[in-house]
Coordinates of C-alpha atoms in Angstrom, one line a residue:
X762 CA -8.9 -39.6 -41.2
X763 CA -6.6 -41.8 -39.1
X764 CA -7.5 -40.0 -36.0
X765 CA -11.2 -40.4 -36.7
X766 CA -10.7 -44.1 -37.4
X767 CA -8.8 -44.5 -34.1
X768 CA -11.7 -42.8 -32.2
X769 CA -14.3 -45.0 -33.8
X770 CA -12.2 -48.2 -33.2
X771 CA -11.7 -47.2 -29.6
X772 CA -15.4 -46.7 -29.0
X773 CA -16.3 -49.9 -30.8
X774 CA -13.9 -51.9 -28.6
X775 CA -15.5 -50.2 -25.5
X776 CA -19.0 -51.2 -26.8
X777 CA -18.0 -54.8 -27.4
X778 CA -16.2 -55.2 -24.1
X779 CA -18.8 -53.6 -21.9
X780 CA -22.0 -54.6 -23.9
X781 CA -23.0 -51.0 -23.9
X782 CA -26.6 -51.0 -22.7
X783 CA -27.0 -47.3 -23.3
X784 CA -25.5 -43.9 -23.9
X785 CA -28.1 -42.1 -21.8
X786 CA -28.0 -40.6 -18.3
X787 CA -29.5 -41.4 -14.9
X788 CA -28.4 -41.1 -11.3
X789 CA -29.8 -41.4 -7.9
X790 CA -31.0 -37.9 -6.9
X791 CA -30.8 -38.5 -3.2
X792 CA -27.2 -39.7 -3.4
X793 CA -26.5 -36.7 -5.7
X794 CA -27.7 -34.4 -2.9
X795 CA -26.1 -36.1 0.1
X796 CA -22.8 -37.7 -0.9
X797 CA -20.1 -35.7 -2.6
X798 CA -19.2 -33.0 -5.1
X799 CA -16.3 -34.4 -7.2
X800 CA -15.9 -30.9 -8.6
X801 CA -14.4 -29.7 -5.3
X802 CA -12.6 -32.7 -3.8
X803 CA -10.7 -35.4 -5.5
X804 CA -9.6 -38.3 -3.3
X805 CA -6.8 -40.6 -4.3
X806 CA -9.0 -43.6 -3.9
X807 CA -12.4 -43.2 -5.6
X808 CA -13.8 -46.2 -3.7
X809 CA -13.6 -44.1 -0.5
X810 CA -15.2 -40.8 -1.7
X811 CA -15.9 -38.4 1.2
X812 CA -17.9 -35.2 0.9
X813 CA -16.4 -31.8 1.4
X814 CA -17.7 -30.8 4.8
X815 CA -19.2 -27.5 3.6
X816 CA -20.8 -29.2 0.6
X817 CA -22.1 -32.1 2.8
X818 CA -23.8 -29.7 5.2
X819 CA -25.3 -27.8 2.3
X820 CA -26.6 -30.8 0.4
X821 CA -27.9 -32.5 3.6
X822 CA -29.8 -29.3 4.4
X823 CA -31.4 -29.3 1.0
X824 CA -32.5 -33.0 1.4
X825 CA -33.8 -32.2 4.9
X826 CA -35.8 -29.3 3.7
X827 CA -37.3 -31.3 0.8
X828 CA -38.2 -34.2 3.1
X829 CA -40.2 -31.8 5.3
X830 CA -42.3 -30.4 2.5
X831 CA -46.0 -31.2 2.7
X832 CA -47.0 -33.5 -0.2
X833 CA -49.5 -32.2 -2.6
X834 CA -53.2 -32.5 -1.7
X835 CA -55.5 -34.4 -4.1
X836 CA -56.7 -31.1 -5.5
X837 CA -53.2 -29.7 -5.9
X838 CA -52.0 -33.0 -7.5
X839 CA -54.8 -32.9 -10.0
X840 CA -54.2 -29.2 -10.8
X841 CA -50.5 -30.0 -11.3
X842 CA -51.2 -33.0 -13.5
X843 CA -53.4 -31.0 -15.8
X844 CA -50.9 -28.1 -15.9
X845 CA -48.3 -30.6 -17.0
X846 CA -50.5 -32.0 -19.7
X847 CA -51.3 -28.4 -20.8
X848 CA -47.6 -27.6 -21.0
X849 CA -46.8 -30.6 -23.1
X850 CA -49.8 -29.9 -25.4
X851 CA -48.7 -26.3 -25.9
X852 CA -45.2 -27.5 -26.7
X853 CA -46.7 -29.8 -29.4
X854 CA -48.6 -26.8 -30.8
X855 CA -46.0 -24.0 -30.6
X856 CA -42.7 -25.8 -31.1
X857 CA -43.2 -26.7 -34.8
X858 CA -44.4 -23.2 -35.6
X859 CA -41.4 -21.7 -33.7
X860 CA -39.1 -23.8 -35.8
X861 CA -40.6 -22.8 -39.2
X862 CA -38.3 -19.8 -39.6
X863 CA -35.2 -21.9 -39.0
X864 CA -36.4 -24.5 -41.4
X865 CA -37.0 -21.9 -44.1
X866 CA -33.6 -20.3 -43.6
X867 CA -32.0 -23.7 -43.8
X868 CA -33.8 -24.6 -47.0
X869 CA -32.9 -21.2 -48.6
X870 CA -29.3 -21.7 -47.8
X871 CA -29.2 -18.8 -45.4
X872 CA -27.9 -21.1 -42.6
X873 CA -25.5 -24.0 -42.9
X874 CA -26.2 -27.3 -41.2
X875 CA -24.3 -26.5 -38.0
X876 CA -25.9 -23.0 -37.7
X877 CA -29.3 -24.5 -38.4
X878 CA -28.9 -27.2 -35.7
X879 CA -27.7 -24.7 -33.2
X880 CA -30.5 -22.3 -33.9
X881 CA -33.1 -25.1 -33.7
X882 CA -31.8 -26.0 -30.3
X883 CA -32.0 -22.4 -29.1
X884 CA -35.6 -22.1 -30.4
X885 CA -36.6 -25.3 -28.5
X886 CA -35.0 -24.0 -25.3
X887 CA -36.7 -20.7 -25.6
X888 CA -40.1 -22.3 -26.3
X889 CA -39.7 -24.6 -23.3
X890 CA -38.6 -21.8 -21.1
X891 CA -41.4 -19.3 -22.1
X892 CA -44.2 -21.9 -21.8
X893 CA -43.0 -22.9 -18.4
X894 CA -43.3 -19.3 -17.3
X895 CA -46.9 -19.3 -18.7
X896 CA -47.8 -22.7 -17.3
X897 CA -45.7 -23.0 -14.0
X898 CA -46.7 -26.6 -13.2
X899 CA -43.3 -27.2 -11.5
X900 CA -40.8 -25.2 -9.5
X901 CA -37.3 -25.5 -10.9
X902 CA -34.3 -24.8 -8.6
X903 CA -31.2 -24.4 -10.7
X904 CA -27.6 -24.6 -9.3
X905 CA -25.5 -23.5 -12.3
X906 CA -21.9 -23.9 -13.3
X907 CA -21.1 -20.9 -15.6
X908 CA -17.8 -19.9 -17.2
X909 CA -17.1 -17.1 -19.6
X910 CA -15.0 -19.3 -21.8
X911 CA -16.5 -22.9 -21.7
X912 CA -14.3 -25.7 -23.1
X913 CA -15.6 -28.6 -25.2
X914 CA -17.2 -31.0 -22.8
X915 CA -18.9 -34.4 -22.4
X916 CA -21.9 -33.9 -20.2
X917 CA -23.5 -36.8 -18.2
X918 CA -26.7 -36.9 -16.1
X919 CA -29.3 -39.1 -14.5
X920 CA -32.6 -39.8 -16.2
X921 CA -35.7 -40.5 -14.1
X922 CA -38.6 -39.1 -16.0
X923 CA -40.1 -38.2 -19.4
X924 CA -40.0 -34.6 -18.1
X925 CA -36.2 -34.6 -18.1
X926 CA -36.0 -33.4 -21.7
X927 CA -38.3 -30.4 -20.9
X928 CA -36.2 -29.5 -17.8
X929 CA -32.9 -29.6 -19.8
X930 CA -34.4 -27.4 -22.5
X931 CA -36.0 -24.9 -20.1
X932 CA -33.1 -24.5 -17.7
X933 CA -30.1 -24.8 -20.0
X934 CA -29.4 -21.1 -20.2
X935 CA -29.6 -20.6 -16.5
X936 CA -27.6 -23.9 -15.9
X937 CA -24.7 -23.3 -18.2
X938 CA -24.9 -19.5 -18.9
X939 CA -25.4 -17.4 -22.0
X940 CA -21.9 -18.3 -23.3
X941 CA -22.7 -22.0 -23.2
X942 CA -21.6 -24.2 -26.1
X943 CA -24.2 -25.8 -28.4
X944 CA -24.9 -29.4 -27.3
X945 CA -26.2 -32.6 -28.9
X946 CA -27.9 -35.4 -27.0
X947 CA -27.6 -39.1 -27.7
X948 CA -31.2 -40.5 -27.4
X949 CA -33.3 -43.6 -28.0
X950 CA -34.6 -43.6 -31.5
X951 CA -37.9 -44.9 -30.3
X952 CA -38.8 -41.4 -29.1
X953 CA -39.1 -40.4 -32.8
X954 CA -42.6 -42.0 -32.8
X955 CA -43.7 -38.7 -31.3
X956 CA -43.7 -36.3 -34.3
X957 CA -42.9 -33.2 -32.2
X958 CA -39.9 -34.8 -30.6
X959 CA -38.8 -36.1 -34.0
X960 CA -39.0 -32.6 -35.5
X961 CA -37.0 -30.9 -32.7
X962 CA -34.4 -33.7 -32.3
X963 CA -33.8 -34.0 -36.1
X964 CA -33.6 -30.2 -36.6
X965 CA -31.2 -29.9 -33.7
X966 CA -29.1 -32.8 -35.0
X967 CA -29.5 -35.0 -31.9
X968 CA -28.0 -38.4 -32.2
X969 CA -30.2 -41.5 -32.1
X970 CA -29.4 -45.1 -31.2
X971 CA -31.8 -47.9 -31.9
X972 CA -32.8 -50.5 -29.3
X973 CA -35.8 -52.6 -28.4
X974 CA -38.7 -51.2 -26.4
X975 CA -38.5 -53.9 -23.7
X976 CA -39.5 -51.8 -20.7
X977 CA -37.7 -49.7 -18.1
X978 CA -35.5 -51.6 -15.7
X979 CA -34.7 -54.4 -18.2
X980 CA -31.3 -54.7 -20.0
X981 CA -31.2 -52.7 -23.3
X982 CA -31.0 -54.7 -26.5
X983 CA -29.4 -52.7 -29.3
X984 CA -29.6 -52.7 -33.0
X985 CA -25.9 -53.0 -33.6
X986 CA -26.2 -51.7 -37.2
X987 CA -27.3 -48.4 -35.8
X988 CA -24.4 -48.3 -33.3
X989 CA -21.7 -47.5 -36.0
X990 CA -23.8 -44.7 -37.3
X991 CA -24.2 -43.3 -33.8
X992 CA -20.4 -43.3 -33.4
X993 CA -19.9 -41.5 -36.7
X994 CA -22.6 -38.9 -35.8
X995 CA -21.0 -38.4 -32.4
X996 CA -17.6 -37.9 -33.9
X997 CA -19.0 -35.5 -36.5
X998 CA -20.7 -33.5 -33.8
X999 CA -17.4 -33.3 -31.8
X1000 CA -15.5 -32.2 -34.9
X1001 CA -18.2 -29.5 -35.5
X1002 CA -17.7 -28.1 -32.0
X1003 CA -20.8 -29.4 -30.2
X1004 CA -20.8 -30.6 -26.7
X1005 CA -22.3 -34.1 -26.2
X1006 CA -24.9 -35.1 -23.6
X1007 CA -25.0 -38.8 -22.6
X1008 CA -27.3 -40.7 -20.2
X1009 CA -25.1 -43.5 -18.7
X1010 CA -28.0 -45.6 -17.4
X1011 CA -29.5 -45.9 -20.9
X1012 CA -33.1 -45.8 -19.9
X1013 CA -35.5 -44.2 -17.5
X1014 CA -35.0 -45.3 -13.9
X1015 CA -38.2 -46.9 -12.6
X1016 CA -36.9 -47.1 -9.0
X1017 CA -34.8 -43.9 -8.4
X1018 CA -35.5 -44.2 -4.7
X1019 CA -33.5 -47.5 -4.6
X1020 CA -30.5 -46.2 -6.5
X1021 CA -29.1 -46.2 -10.0
X1022 CA -29.6 -48.6 -12.9
X1023 CA -26.4 -50.3 -14.1
X1024 CA -24.0 -47.5 -15.2
X1025 CA -22.4 -47.9 -18.7
X1026 CA -19.0 -46.5 -19.5
X1027 CA -19.7 -45.1 -22.9
X1028 CA -19.3 -41.5 -21.7
X1029 CA -15.8 -42.2 -20.4
X1030 CA -14.6 -43.7 -23.7
X1031 CA -16.0 -40.8 -25.7
X1032 CA -14.3 -38.3 -23.3
X1033 CA -11.0 -40.2 -23.5
X1034 CA -11.1 -40.5 -27.3
X1035 CA -12.0 -36.8 -27.8
X1036 CA -9.7 -35.6 -25.0
X1037 CA -12.6 -33.7 -23.4
X1038 CA -13.5 -33.3 -19.7
X1039 CA -16.6 -34.9 -18.2
X1040 CA -19.1 -32.7 -16.4
X1041 CA -21.9 -34.2 -14.4
X1042 CA -25.5 -32.9 -14.0
X1043 CA -27.8 -34.0 -11.2
X1044 CA -31.6 -34.1 -11.5
X1045 CA -34.0 -34.4 -8.6
X1046 CA -37.7 -34.4 -8.3
X1047 CA -39.1 -35.2 -11.8
X1048 CA -40.2 -38.6 -10.8
X1049 CA -42.5 -36.9 -8.2
X1050 CA -44.3 -35.4 -11.2
X1051 CA -44.2 -38.1 -13.8
X1052 CA -42.8 -41.4 -12.7
X1053 CA -41.0 -43.9 -15.0
X1054 CA -43.0 -46.7 -13.4
X1055 CA -46.1 -46.9 -15.6
X1056 CA -48.2 -48.0 -12.7
X1057 CA -47.6 -44.6 -11.1
X1058 CA -47.2 -42.4 -14.2
X1059 CA -48.6 -38.9 -13.9
X1060 CA -49.5 -38.8 -10.2
X1061 CA -47.8 -35.7 -8.9
X1062 CA -46.8 -35.7 -5.2
X1063 CA -44.5 -32.6 -5.4
X1064 CA -43.8 -29.7 -7.8
X1065 CA -40.3 -29.2 -6.7
X1066 CA -37.5 -30.0 -9.2
X1067 CA -33.8 -29.4 -8.9
X1068 CA -31.0 -29.5 -11.4
X1069 CA -27.4 -29.0 -10.7
X1070 CA -24.3 -28.7 -12.9
X1071 CA -21.1 -29.8 -11.2
X1072 CA -17.7 -28.4 -12.2
X1073 CA -15.6 -30.2 -14.8
X1074 CA -13.6 -33.1 -13.3
X1075 CA -10.0 -32.1 -12.7
X1076 CA -8.7 -35.6 -12.1
X1077 CA -8.3 -37.9 -15.1
X1078 CA -10.2 -41.1 -14.8
X1079 CA -8.3 -44.2 -15.6
X1080 CA -11.0 -46.6 -16.7
X1081 CA -14.7 -47.1 -17.5
X1082 CA -15.1 -48.8 -14.2
X1083 CA -13.7 -45.8 -12.4
X1084 CA -16.1 -43.6 -14.3
X1085 CA -19.0 -45.8 -13.2
X1086 CA -17.8 -45.6 -9.6
X1087 CA -17.5 -41.8 -9.5
X1088 CA -20.8 -41.3 -11.3
X1089 CA -22.6 -43.6 -8.8
X1090 CA -21.0 -41.7 -5.9
X1091 CA -22.1 -38.3 -7.3

């Protein structure tokens, strides 16, 4: 009990000191692909991060190949858009039906809460994966990090599109392997207005935090009463053995081409309090399908999407500011 109180107090201090705008992830995909891989090279001074030469060549090659791709024609763009809409519509139809057996087993006491949440997440992932095979409106290129004995981890990632959730669900097995640990995401409670999202997120035990819907690119304004509950739910998930996924920018990035939104250090404080390593995930290309800028929205210019899991960080970060610096560099 004292340990849990210390964890919660530590996170509360971090929130008050840093005005935590969000516990959600976003990064600049072009920087992700061109700068460095902190999983392979750990400089003494994080302000002077240099890429591993082999990694730099590889990532620059990826960016070069992407930049040379022909943009979608108007017909291809329309076809991709309607494929995307069809995919989302089928998720709305099939996901609740797919979750019914898990719901029934939970109600009959055949599954405990932890087992039910883990199974619901797996069902959501399989549903997203199978539907994407049937309606291939995007091409996902996955660079995994897989280990046979994964350790408890705090995952962080960038967040540039409403499609990110579907990409995480559809690619998680390939990204983290069959032996991956169950994971819970910290998300904006406003997403619960979508009944399908609410069903999946609630059944999978995802952790919500309440804030005003004041538009992407503006500072987040939180309901502080919900913050304590979010901390308790996060600590409970950690105690139950779940990994945690956090989005450090706290909102969709409406200008990913210009770099990151302000990075918040919440992931660092959770990792420090729980003595877990941080692993970073990089997303690229979703904004070319469904842009966070509402004036652009669903106007596909490319079908190519990339997601990459970096190795766990071997060097212990000393502060929230250092975490922000490293996350920005990656």
